[in-house]
XYZ file of C-alpha atoms in Angstrom:
731
model
C 198.534 -30.995 29.234
C 201.616 -29.941 29.554
C 203.679 -27.940 26.894
C 205.855 -31.488 26.245
C 202.522 -33.421 25.605
C 200.960 -30.656 23.504
C 204.256 -31.320 21.030
C 204.324 -34.658 21.613
C 200.619 -35.026 21.053
C 201.237 -32.853 17.323
C 204.373 -35.440 16.382
C 202.451 -38.454 16.946
C 199.339 -37.082 15.196
C 201.911 -35.165 12.093
C 203.685 -38.889 11.460
C 200.823 -40.786 11.925
C 198.713 -39.460 9.273
C 201.780 -39.069 6.598
C 202.102 -43.066 7.298
C 198.434 -43.812 7.370
C 198.137 -41.982 3.852
C 200.986 -43.558 2.323
C 200.109 -46.859 3.199
C 196.373 -46.596 1.870
C 197.878 -45.240 -1.300
C 200.489 -48.868 -1.075
C 198.021 -50.924 -0.368
C 195.666 -49.509 -3.226
C 198.493 -50.353 -5.954
C 199.129 -53.566 -4.439
C 195.958 -54.496 -4.655
C 195.500 -53.189 -8.260
C 198.954 -55.009 -9.538
C 197.463 -57.987 -8.173
C 194.388 -57.907 -9.490
C 196.138 -57.705 -13.398
C 197.024 -61.454 -12.764
C 194.140 -64.037 -14.233
C 190.820 -65.726 -12.809
C 191.744 -68.289 -10.437
C 188.353 -69.047 -9.274
C 189.198 -72.609 -7.529
C 190.484 -69.964 -4.730
C 187.395 -69.376 -2.911
C 186.430 -72.647 -2.644
C 186.077 -74.582 0.793
C 186.212 -70.956 3.107
C 185.643 -73.704 5.956
C 189.157 -75.824 5.289
C 190.328 -72.600 4.386
C 190.570 -70.587 7.836
C 191.108 -73.420 9.782
C 194.909 -74.014 7.797
C 195.137 -70.437 7.349
C 194.644 -70.076 11.110
C 196.623 -73.270 12.451
C 199.389 -72.244 9.854
C 200.142 -68.537 11.671
C 198.999 -69.203 15.067
C 201.122 -72.888 15.080
C 203.866 -71.934 13.003
C 203.771 -75.403 12.002
C 205.944 -74.261 8.743
C 208.481 -72.329 10.677
C 208.382 -74.810 13.482
C 209.843 -77.468 11.951
C 213.250 -75.120 12.068
C 213.698 -75.258 15.681
C 214.761 -72.156 17.460
C 214.041 -70.157 14.554
C 210.686 -71.195 14.462
C 210.082 -70.423 18.132
C 212.031 -67.123 17.723
C 209.871 -65.910 14.848
C 207.153 -67.041 16.717
C 207.773 -64.576 19.660
C 208.183 -61.695 17.706
C 204.971 -62.573 15.407
C 203.188 -62.820 18.462
C 204.824 -59.350 19.707
C 203.575 -57.539 16.709
C 200.033 -58.490 17.020
C 199.556 -58.079 20.252
C 202.139 -55.746 21.308
C 200.370 -53.822 18.428
C 197.735 -52.307 21.359
C 201.074 -51.013 23.211
C 201.613 -49.078 20.004
C 198.187 -47.528 20.409
C 198.329 -47.104 23.596
C 201.295 -44.795 23.208
C 198.670 -43.074 21.837
C 197.257 -41.723 24.864
C 200.599 -41.577 26.635
C 201.620 -38.910 24.732
C 199.292 -36.971 26.017
C 199.529 -37.608 29.018
C 201.582 -39.720 31.397
C 199.022 -41.296 33.216
C 197.372 -42.268 30.060
C 196.739 -45.837 29.189
C 194.054 -48.077 26.679
C 190.407 -48.249 27.719
C 188.855 -50.673 29.525
C 191.654 -53.364 29.478
C 194.817 -51.691 30.267
C 194.443 -51.625 33.800
C 193.397 -55.265 33.802
C 196.270 -56.963 35.797
C 196.254 -59.936 33.544
C 196.774 -57.763 30.371
C 200.155 -56.422 32.429
C 201.486 -59.243 32.431
C 200.619 -61.193 29.564
C 201.996 -57.928 27.178
C 205.882 -58.524 29.559
C 205.965 -61.676 29.280
C 205.375 -61.413 25.347
C 207.505 -58.466 25.154
C 210.553 -59.926 27.066
C 210.212 -63.051 24.429
C 209.767 -61.197 21.793
C 212.942 -59.205 22.688
C 214.989 -62.754 22.783
C 213.265 -63.825 19.561
C 214.242 -60.530 17.280
C 217.952 -60.712 19.096
C 218.306 -64.501 18.219
C 216.789 -63.926 14.719
C 219.143 -60.605 14.017
C 222.161 -62.904 15.180
C 220.876 -66.007 12.634
C 221.339 -63.124 9.830
C 224.154 -62.127 10.630
C 226.001 -66.035 11.035
C 224.365 -66.519 7.519
C 224.781 -63.346 5.818
C 225.935 -63.999 2.114
C 229.234 -62.435 2.829
C 230.820 -64.399 5.142
C 233.708 -66.658 4.919
C 233.259 -70.384 3.300
C 229.452 -71.483 2.591
C 226.391 -70.636 0.055
C 224.025 -68.233 2.342
C 220.303 -68.088 2.106
C 219.686 -65.067 2.107
C 222.446 -64.705 -0.526
C 220.288 -62.356 -3.091
C 218.144 -61.357 -0.408
C 217.716 -57.085 0.088
C 219.965 -57.554 3.580
C 219.395 -53.545 4.477
C 215.044 -53.830 4.097
C 215.532 -57.223 7.253
C 218.048 -55.416 9.088
C 215.844 -52.580 9.219
C 212.931 -54.361 9.917
C 214.376 -56.262 12.748
C 216.086 -52.774 14.466
C 212.849 -51.774 14.323
C 210.943 -54.561 16.347
C 213.824 -54.189 18.309
C 213.444 -50.360 19.169
C 209.943 -50.616 19.567
C 210.243 -53.700 22.046
C 212.631 -51.456 23.684
C 210.736 -48.220 24.320
C 208.070 -49.744 25.288
C 210.322 -51.439 28.169
C 211.224 -47.481 28.657
C 207.828 -45.932 28.739
C 206.306 -48.849 31.205
C 209.837 -47.762 33.407
C 208.954 -44.232 33.602
C 205.558 -44.902 35.038
C 207.081 -47.274 37.637
C 210.332 -44.509 38.481
C 207.021 -41.686 38.329
C 204.633 -44.197 40.495
C 201.928 -44.171 37.304
C 202.277 -48.279 36.647
C 199.323 -49.766 37.466
C 200.507 -53.079 37.194
C 202.160 -55.056 40.377
C 206.241 -56.009 40.682
C 205.224 -59.892 40.412
C 203.257 -59.707 37.167
C 205.773 -57.081 35.585
C 208.830 -57.365 37.010
C 211.399 -56.434 33.858
C 209.329 -53.136 33.505
C 209.995 -52.732 37.654
C 213.639 -53.662 37.231
C 213.973 -50.628 34.058
C 211.731 -48.560 35.579
C 214.320 -48.521 39.182
C 217.135 -47.390 37.145
C 215.477 -44.670 35.233
C 214.800 -40.666 36.900
C 211.798 -39.847 38.524
C 210.954 -37.388 34.940
C 206.658 -36.525 34.508
C 207.333 -36.305 30.682
C 209.239 -39.267 30.085
C 206.176 -41.377 29.568
C 205.537 -39.188 26.838
C 208.734 -38.851 25.482
C 209.644 -42.090 25.366
C 206.020 -42.849 23.718
C 206.195 -40.688 20.783
C 209.724 -42.108 19.844
C 207.603 -45.380 19.873
C 205.156 -44.308 17.647
C 207.838 -42.864 15.108
C 209.689 -45.598 15.462
C 206.887 -48.041 14.179
C 205.447 -45.080 11.792
C 208.682 -44.887 10.435
C 208.148 -48.060 9.138
C 205.292 -48.099 8.017
C 206.133 -45.411 5.706
C 209.300 -46.561 4.541
C 207.626 -50.179 3.403
C 204.301 -47.904 1.766
C 207.385 -46.166 -0.359
C 208.332 -49.907 -0.645
C 205.902 -51.950 -2.059
C 208.143 -54.922 -3.050
C 209.708 -55.244 0.782
C 208.249 -58.552 0.925
C 210.124 -58.867 4.337
C 207.574 -56.238 6.075
C 204.904 -57.184 3.482
C 204.535 -60.839 4.290
C 203.263 -59.846 8.026
C 199.783 -58.765 6.104
C 199.885 -60.695 2.977
C 200.815 -64.222 4.372
C 197.595 -64.418 5.922
C 195.779 -64.399 2.550
C 198.516 -65.935 0.897
C 197.834 -69.207 2.868
C 194.292 -68.631 2.512
C 194.427 -69.165 -1.229
C 196.490 -71.675 -1.494
C 195.436 -74.588 -4.041
C 194.920 -77.423 -1.659
C 194.444 -75.854 1.523
C 193.728 -79.625 3.296
C 196.633 -81.222 1.612
C 199.406 -81.610 5.161
C 202.474 -80.241 3.303
C 203.029 -77.595 1.055
C 199.485 -76.694 -1.077
C 201.828 -77.071 -4.547
C 203.099 -80.779 -4.428
C 201.747 -83.371 -5.999
C 199.110 -82.962 -8.859
C 199.906 -79.266 -11.391
C 197.793 -76.821 -11.308
C 195.892 -77.603 -14.840
C 196.348 -75.463 -17.712
C 194.153 -72.654 -17.472
C 192.955 -70.173 -19.834
C 190.688 -67.102 -17.807
C 190.791 -69.193 -15.693
C 189.007 -72.458 -16.860
C 190.626 -75.783 -17.644
C 192.249 -75.399 -21.100
C 190.292 -78.298 -23.177
C 192.589 -78.876 -26.322
C 190.130 -79.806 -28.640
C 188.443 -76.627 -28.578
C 191.400 -74.162 -28.090
C 193.151 -72.240 -30.018
C 196.051 -69.986 -29.558
C 194.680 -66.997 -31.245
C 192.032 -66.263 -28.475
C 193.215 -69.059 -25.430
C 195.973 -68.794 -23.354
C 199.077 -71.318 -23.501
C 200.625 -70.841 -20.402
C 202.640 -67.734 -19.385
C 204.328 -65.759 -21.543
C 204.288 -61.897 -19.803
C 203.693 -61.903 -16.707
C 200.362 -60.367 -15.683
C 199.036 -63.618 -17.667
C 200.109 -65.345 -14.164
C 196.527 -65.948 -12.178
C 196.023 -62.762 -9.440
C 197.118 -65.804 -6.810
C 200.261 -66.075 -8.645
C 200.796 -61.879 -8.149
C 199.904 -62.553 -4.603
C 202.497 -65.556 -4.487
C 205.652 -63.158 -5.979
C 205.162 -59.484 -3.560
C 204.177 -62.326 0.200
C 208.025 -63.411 -0.259
C 210.366 -62.996 2.119
C 213.003 -63.180 0.945
C 213.793 -65.532 3.467
C 215.570 -68.401 1.390
C 214.409 -71.549 2.342
C 213.802 -72.374 -0.795
C 216.949 -71.769 -1.824
C 218.877 -73.755 0.635
C 217.242 -76.451 -0.301
C 217.054 -76.130 -3.798
C 219.425 -78.770 -5.719
C 219.789 -76.911 -8.291
C 220.875 -73.980 -6.612
C 222.999 -76.370 -3.900
C 224.855 -77.923 -7.295
C 226.097 -74.765 -8.332
C 222.967 -73.731 -11.182
C 221.681 -70.707 -11.831
C 217.960 -71.284 -10.111
C 217.136 -70.314 -6.611
C 213.310 -70.777 -6.314
C 213.492 -67.137 -4.170
C 215.442 -65.647 -7.058
C 213.225 -66.408 -9.423
C 210.503 -65.297 -7.005
C 211.638 -61.438 -6.489
C 212.730 -61.344 -10.127
C 208.752 -61.787 -10.993
C 207.818 -59.883 -8.311
C 209.974 -56.319 -9.074
C 209.494 -57.122 -12.907
C 204.802 -56.623 -11.995
C 205.791 -53.868 -10.469
C 207.764 -52.593 -12.608
C 205.653 -52.901 -15.246
C 202.260 -52.222 -13.798
C 202.404 -48.572 -14.443
C 201.957 -49.777 -18.637
C 199.488 -51.997 -17.583
C 197.373 -50.013 -15.007
C 196.999 -47.456 -18.243
C 195.601 -50.437 -20.221
C 198.957 -52.005 -21.632
C 199.478 -55.304 -22.513
C 199.989 -57.364 -25.411
C 196.791 -59.205 -26.770
C 197.201 -63.098 -27.663
C 198.454 -62.342 -30.808
C 201.411 -60.496 -29.983
C 199.540 -57.211 -30.880
C 199.613 -54.001 -28.515
C 196.009 -53.507 -26.859
C 196.491 -49.476 -26.018
C 196.450 -46.918 -27.767
C 199.297 -44.153 -27.658
C 197.010 -41.662 -25.958
C 197.410 -43.918 -23.017
C 200.572 -44.403 -23.500
C 202.191 -41.380 -23.725
C 201.676 -39.867 -19.925
C 203.473 -43.177 -19.392
C 207.590 -43.417 -17.681
C 209.933 -44.246 -20.058
C 210.681 -47.238 -17.499
C 207.681 -48.858 -16.980
C 207.656 -48.845 -20.974
C 211.429 -50.282 -21.594
C 210.177 -53.164 -18.622
C 206.752 -53.612 -20.957
C 209.583 -54.615 -23.628
C 211.098 -56.907 -21.822
C 210.983 -60.731 -22.439
C 209.561 -63.039 -19.496
C 212.148 -65.629 -20.803
C 214.903 -64.513 -22.457
C 219.225 -64.897 -22.467
C 221.092 -61.316 -20.473
C 221.704 -60.561 -23.642
C 218.180 -60.634 -24.082
C 216.973 -58.495 -21.517
C 214.875 -61.614 -20.266
C 213.487 -61.559 -16.867
C 214.000 -65.009 -16.553
C 216.656 -66.933 -17.900
C 216.230 -69.888 -20.316
C 218.683 -71.488 -17.780
C 217.232 -70.913 -14.706
C 213.718 -72.186 -16.050
C 215.430 -75.181 -17.138
C 217.485 -76.413 -14.185
C 213.917 -76.857 -12.109
C 213.798 -80.961 -10.660
C 210.348 -79.663 -9.697
C 211.919 -81.976 -6.701
C 209.012 -79.578 -5.074
C 211.775 -79.194 -1.976
C 211.284 -75.118 -2.696
C 207.636 -75.291 -1.646
C 208.233 -77.988 1.015
C 210.002 -75.075 2.877
C 208.123 -72.029 2.101
C 206.440 -71.096 5.418
C 204.206 -68.480 3.483
C 202.953 -71.329 0.763
C 204.329 -69.914 -2.600
C 204.001 -72.129 -5.565
C 207.137 -72.017 -6.722
C 206.282 -75.165 -9.276
C 203.272 -73.786 -10.514
C 204.784 -70.824 -11.627
C 208.025 -72.502 -13.490
C 206.030 -75.288 -15.110
C 203.325 -72.190 -16.589
C 206.452 -70.114 -18.010
C 207.631 -73.613 -19.484
C 204.359 -73.996 -21.146
C 204.422 -71.399 -23.080
C 207.795 -72.108 -24.055
C 206.978 -75.724 -25.320
C 203.856 -75.752 -27.187
C 204.074 -71.229 -28.535
C 207.959 -71.027 -28.487
C 208.917 -74.484 -28.980
C 211.919 -73.933 -27.308
C 213.779 -76.268 -24.936
C 216.807 -78.352 -24.469
C 217.199 -80.137 -27.489
C 217.790 -83.341 -26.109
C 214.371 -83.658 -24.801
C 213.061 -83.710 -28.372
C 213.796 -87.206 -28.758
C 212.190 -87.947 -25.597
C 209.020 -85.329 -26.374
C 208.997 -87.162 -30.206
C 209.139 -90.915 -28.823
C 206.154 -89.847 -26.141
C 204.354 -89.057 -29.514
C 205.285 -91.894 -31.350
C 205.816 -94.641 -29.288
C 204.383 -93.583 -26.560
C 207.158 -94.363 -24.226
C 209.832 -92.285 -23.529
C 212.681 -94.564 -24.911
C 211.355 -95.267 -28.134
C 211.278 -99.481 -27.177
C 208.707 -101.410 -29.359
C 205.570 -101.214 -27.246
C 205.632 -105.272 -28.484
C 207.888 -105.602 -26.107
C 206.233 -104.172 -22.838
C 205.643 -107.829 -21.260
C 209.627 -108.771 -21.843
C 210.102 -108.639 -18.070
C 208.133 -111.341 -17.755
C 209.646 -113.705 -19.395
C 211.473 -116.443 -17.445
C 209.441 -115.922 -14.160
C 208.287 -119.329 -12.594
C 204.739 -117.429 -12.431
C 202.481 -116.202 -15.060
C 201.797 -112.760 -15.416
C 197.897 -112.522 -15.962
C 196.480 -110.274 -18.457
C 193.577 -107.438 -17.669
C 191.458 -109.208 -20.014
C 192.525 -112.748 -19.968
C 191.065 -112.623 -16.074
C 188.249 -110.547 -14.472
C 189.191 -111.618 -10.875
C 192.109 -109.400 -9.553
C 192.215 -106.948 -6.604
C 195.065 -104.658 -8.390
C 196.343 -103.521 -11.277
C 200.352 -104.089 -11.201
C 201.358 -100.533 -13.219
C 204.578 -101.506 -14.633
C 205.109 -97.738 -15.950
C 207.806 -97.487 -18.796
C 210.675 -97.675 -17.007
C 209.438 -101.008 -14.994
C 209.242 -101.990 -18.832
C 212.240 -101.358 -20.510
C 214.753 -100.205 -18.788
C 217.639 -102.833 -17.653
C 217.574 -101.776 -13.976
C 213.855 -100.951 -13.474
C 212.777 -104.444 -15.399
C 214.524 -106.089 -11.858
C 212.170 -104.318 -9.844
C 209.089 -105.052 -11.866
C 210.190 -108.982 -11.486
C 210.791 -108.553 -7.854
C 207.907 -107.021 -7.235
C 205.593 -109.392 -9.782
C 207.507 -112.639 -7.724
C 206.588 -110.727 -4.041
C 202.785 -110.325 -5.665
C 202.906 -114.020 -6.338
C 203.941 -115.352 -3.344
C 201.856 -113.346 -0.600
C 198.682 -114.566 -2.991
C 198.125 -110.934 -4.505
C 195.446 -111.449 -7.317
C 197.037 -108.943 -9.914
C 196.818 -108.232 -13.230
C 198.901 -106.076 -16.055
C 197.640 -104.113 -19.198
C 200.715 -105.193 -21.246
C 200.932 -103.452 -24.427
C 197.641 -101.915 -23.739
C 199.280 -99.116 -20.732
C 201.163 -96.425 -22.410
C 203.042 -93.372 -20.835
C 201.920 -91.435 -17.917
C 202.637 -88.602 -19.156
C 204.576 -87.152 -16.180
C 207.947 -85.987 -18.273
C 205.654 -84.048 -20.668
C 203.541 -82.850 -18.629
C 206.822 -81.549 -16.588
C 208.813 -80.352 -19.425
C 205.386 -78.105 -20.116
C 204.333 -80.254 -23.334
C 200.295 -80.547 -22.279
C 198.885 -81.385 -25.289
C 201.035 -84.420 -25.392
C 200.746 -85.316 -21.812
C 196.757 -84.787 -21.927
C 196.835 -87.020 -24.971
C 198.837 -89.719 -23.435
C 196.543 -89.190 -19.969
C 193.389 -89.558 -21.731
C 194.324 -92.826 -23.410
C 195.280 -94.264 -20.150
C 192.479 -92.856 -18.498
C 189.920 -94.967 -21.234
C 192.230 -98.142 -21.106
C 191.922 -98.046 -16.726
C 188.428 -97.127 -17.179
C 187.741 -100.515 -19.105
C 189.627 -102.393 -17.153
C 187.555 -101.166 -13.628
C 184.450 -101.429 -15.254
C 181.846 -101.704 -12.992
C 183.540 -101.165 -9.923
C 183.621 -98.089 -7.162
C 186.159 -96.406 -6.327
C 187.833 -97.781 -3.468
C 188.201 -101.142 -6.007
C 189.960 -99.586 -8.516
C 192.822 -100.633 -7.522
C 196.595 -99.926 -8.935
C 199.628 -100.613 -7.619
C 202.790 -98.563 -9.186
C 206.705 -98.777 -8.916
C 207.196 -95.563 -10.485
C 206.301 -92.432 -7.582
C 205.883 -90.636 -10.987
C 203.523 -92.469 -12.281
C 202.266 -93.297 -9.152
C 201.473 -89.253 -8.660
C 200.198 -88.666 -11.596
C 197.697 -91.766 -11.871
C 196.604 -91.119 -8.287
C 196.791 -87.292 -7.925
C 196.206 -85.425 -11.916
C 193.829 -88.452 -13.638
C 191.502 -87.076 -11.788
C 191.491 -83.683 -13.855
C 190.793 -86.062 -17.288
C 187.719 -88.402 -15.541
C 189.956 -90.987 -14.122
C 189.384 -91.446 -10.252
C 191.460 -94.894 -8.923
C 192.817 -95.871 -5.509
C 196.923 -95.955 -6.341
C 199.659 -97.354 -3.966
C 203.178 -97.271 -4.639
C 204.545 -100.997 -4.084
C 206.553 -99.559 -1.287
C 202.895 -99.380 0.903
C 202.059 -102.073 -0.998
C 204.738 -104.426 0.459
C 204.710 -103.233 3.874
C 201.318 -104.055 4.178
C 201.773 -107.559 2.957
C 204.613 -107.544 6.015
C 203.329 -106.690 8.328
C 199.575 -108.987 7.821
C 201.777 -112.345 7.770
C 201.278 -112.468 3.344
C 205.022 -111.799 3.197
C 207.670 -112.863 5.993
C 211.094 -111.740 5.805
C 213.596 -115.050 6.857
C 217.214 -113.796 6.084
C 218.316 -110.133 7.428
C 220.429 -108.718 4.764
C 223.582 -107.409 5.798
C 225.977 -105.323 5.134
C 224.943 -102.022 6.365
C 221.436 -100.323 4.221
C 220.540 -96.146 3.681
C 217.621 -95.195 1.847
C 217.382 -92.461 -0.813
C 213.718 -90.750 -0.314
C 212.238 -89.661 -4.111
C 210.734 -86.022 -4.173
C 207.670 -87.775 -6.195
C 207.046 -90.662 -3.777
C 208.516 -88.602 -0.009
C 208.044 -85.052 -0.517
C 205.165 -85.384 -3.170
C 203.045 -87.961 -1.977
C 204.069 -88.160 1.795
C 205.455 -91.960 1.615
C 207.813 -91.795 4.620
C 206.860 -94.795 6.722
C 206.224 -97.659 3.947
C 209.658 -97.874 2.345
C 211.451 -98.100 5.768
C 208.975 -100.543 7.352
C 209.781 -102.498 4.671
C 213.161 -102.143 5.611
C 213.063 -102.563 8.884
C 212.615 -105.875 8.451
C 214.681 -106.684 5.864
C 217.727 -105.936 6.898
C 220.142 -107.084 9.875
C 220.854 -103.705 12.281
C 219.153 -100.241 11.955
C 218.997 -98.191 8.630
C 221.606 -95.469 8.098
C 219.910 -92.328 7.375
C 221.213 -89.447 5.051
C 221.393 -86.448 6.492
C 218.991 -84.921 4.614
C 215.885 -87.453 4.533
C 212.868 -87.720 4.418
C 210.881 -84.615 3.451
C 214.181 -82.777 3.348
C 215.722 -85.300 0.893
C 217.801 -84.030 -1.705
C 217.240 -84.580 -5.071
C 218.808 -87.283 -7.302
C 217.946 -84.570 -10.630
C 215.689 -86.564 -12.482
C 212.152 -84.939 -12.124
C 211.110 -82.250 -14.365
C 212.125 -84.808 -17.353
C 215.346 -83.737 -16.613
C 216.158 -87.862 -16.540
C 216.500 -86.851 -20.308
C 217.861 -83.309 -20.202
C 222.026 -82.836 -20.351
C 222.988 -81.761 -16.722
C 226.281 -79.222 -18.570
C 226.857 -76.376 -15.354
C 227.961 -77.010 -12.345
C 228.155 -80.420 -10.023
C 226.543 -83.422 -11.410
C 222.850 -83.221 -8.854
C 223.265 -87.485 -8.608
C 226.886 -87.040 -8.103
C 226.056 -84.433 -4.986
C 223.644 -87.314 -3.585
C 225.715 -90.191 -3.993
C 228.298 -88.468 -2.152
C 226.127 -88.358 1.002
C 225.157 -91.639 0.592
C 228.488 -92.916 1.035
C 229.169 -90.779 3.559
C 227.324 -93.012 5.979
C 229.197 -95.795 5.384
C 226.454 -98.287 3.698
C 226.887 -100.965 0.986
C 224.064 -100.200 -0.067
C 222.103 -97.514 -1.046
C 217.527 -98.766 -1.526
C 215.687 -96.987 -3.296
C 211.997 -96.595 -4.348
C 212.133 -95.017 -8.175
C 213.620 -96.156 -11.084
C 214.762 -92.005 -12.343
C 216.335 -92.632 -8.837
C 218.468 -95.595 -9.634
C 219.487 -95.242 -12.850
C 221.004 -91.593 -11.461
C 222.669 -92.761 -8.309
C 223.731 -95.711 -10.256
C 225.545 -93.597 -12.443
C 226.684 -91.569 -9.348
C 228.071 -94.226 -8.142
C 230.147 -95.671 -11.170
C 230.861 -92.101 -11.947
C 232.492 -91.684 -8.369
C 234.456 -95.259 -9.356
C 232.340 -97.231 -6.513
C 230.333 -99.828 -8.504
C 232.060 -102.896 -6.942
C 231.881 -100.908 -3.398
C 228.039 -99.823 -3.090
C 225.362 -101.493 -4.626
C 222.066 -99.294 -5.275
C 218.905 -101.556 -5.368
C 215.402 -101.091 -5.504
C 213.446 -101.805 -1.767
C 211.728 -104.785 -3.370
C 214.630 -105.939 -3.903
C 215.898 -106.065 -0.520
C 213.174 -107.750 0.941
C 212.886 -110.024 -1.830
C 216.485 -110.903 -1.114
C 215.275 -111.398 2.697
C 211.990 -113.160 1.263
C 213.358 -115.645 -0.574
C 217.070 -115.794 0.284
C 217.275 -118.812 -2.115
C 216.038 -116.662 -5.296
C 218.789 -115.553 -7.965
C 219.101 -112.139 -7.791
C 221.312 -111.636 -10.611
C 224.485 -110.287 -9.104
C 224.703 -105.836 -9.062
C 222.282 -104.123 -11.277
C 223.965 -103.205 -14.569
C 224.470 -100.596 -16.775
C 220.804 -100.293 -18.868
C 220.936 -101.084 -22.255
C 220.564 -98.631 -25.228
């Protein structure tokens, strides 16, 4: 060992010891913070499915590859980080002797070939990612960047570290080539040989390059260890457990889509008949009341901004960015952690749990952080502004796009639950909707005895459950379908088509009440459970004696479709629920409905969030339209899983949109830009919002918004009176 090697060995050992010590300390701190969260025992079930999903999503990069070039570039960088860690390990042998290498595999030609390919592709990948970050920098002229609000120096730092590590890896190999100590043939490592051809025959070059590579790598480890909230770096470790512990590992898309996570206290679903606000947790009032998985979510955020770029609120000038919300919760959790770890915190009555002695040694900043309200205005020092909380439409775009499976909607609704149930703090206009749900069983406050008025004037009898036992489908009409004038046309069209196809169906009539979706999404779990339990009891009675496969429900409202199919199971209601477009597509494909006159004029289709993104029903509505229209369907730029929200979800249907551009106007402009004269929808909420948007643009005479079922009915029964264009609702 020469003098150079002695120096390089000492430097490598010293910086590695410091880095490892800091890293262990950082991991212990991070683990302690995450463990502050509430129990979530359901996260430990079905370990086989969880392991499979985690491996598929990480190794297969299934979420990132949807973005094409950036996904491929990220995959090469990820693989490079994992595999080329072996070359960082090899550098420790090379600082000791220029001829050093990994034991056993270090001399295999296949190892040399694999690491050569990964190094080159990793270099290309990181350069692409750096270019993308620079092109999308927040201060660039024009447009809103998905990196707005991200800690940009951290992204640049990580990318430059990766680039330098890859470069010095090639330099190490190049010096080995130049000094004739390289063990791999030219055909397996052509780039390394090319680098070696231009480097001098410097015997100590390998050791010097190796120690620089180690210093760069350990500097990275030291920096991230001193910044435990540096998600852009830590996600490469935390993504694996975060994906493993996702709520529903078997779901083909985002785990936080579809059903909401039940309201829990100490990890157990809350029973409102026995719940006590002084003993049980009602929603989330403090950051430590999120589950430990929630705190893991916040820690894992990469600050990539994909959620932000797809969020309808953010894209229309509202203060909500799913990314910035998560980052605010993350930073608050870690700033408050010293206070919590010292025994601090408020009990459910608001009393301090720690003694003065426990808190005496704490930094004033941690104490100040502990005093911040979780929800509050800037003047109140709140972590999350109320306008941020109430801007969410729960459309699921953030969850769909997140590459590390953060469950944004669950966290937003948990905070809403506390605000509604304990603080009674929510947008005032939503109060009318909640009172109507409690008193009338529907958001509009319409009399219950008018639920069957939509059947008047039909040329066939609509059977009721109880009057007939021999029915295949229970037709869940929904509140909009029963009371809202536009939606009634859809209800009548569906009933007419089912009758035409010979499908035996029945309705509950006055026995039906609101599914509870708007109450649950706004955060009023109590009203949701009251309505849901009533409906479950009614439906179980209607299907008495039938196995689940024969307890079939067809719904025209995606919100009802989602609630009945995904959430009623939490309350003992197991049903097979289909959306009307799914059933109609089946009836057309089996020849029970035959389109005879194609509808012309150009048609585009708007994917409802709760039908498409939340429940993956993309093909059925398009199949129906494909059979019913003349020519091809014209797609909007944002369609299918990336469809843009209409603005009505998350109970926003009953709240005023006072900030920024109206979401429905943004979507209508996109639809009109296609040149289509008909905008087909599959949701009564979307119908209302898009109709309002069209009328607001003064285009009511040129563009028609109509349900897929009505389009099909015009094609199947062209002589059927359609009543002209859909008109505005009454009242």
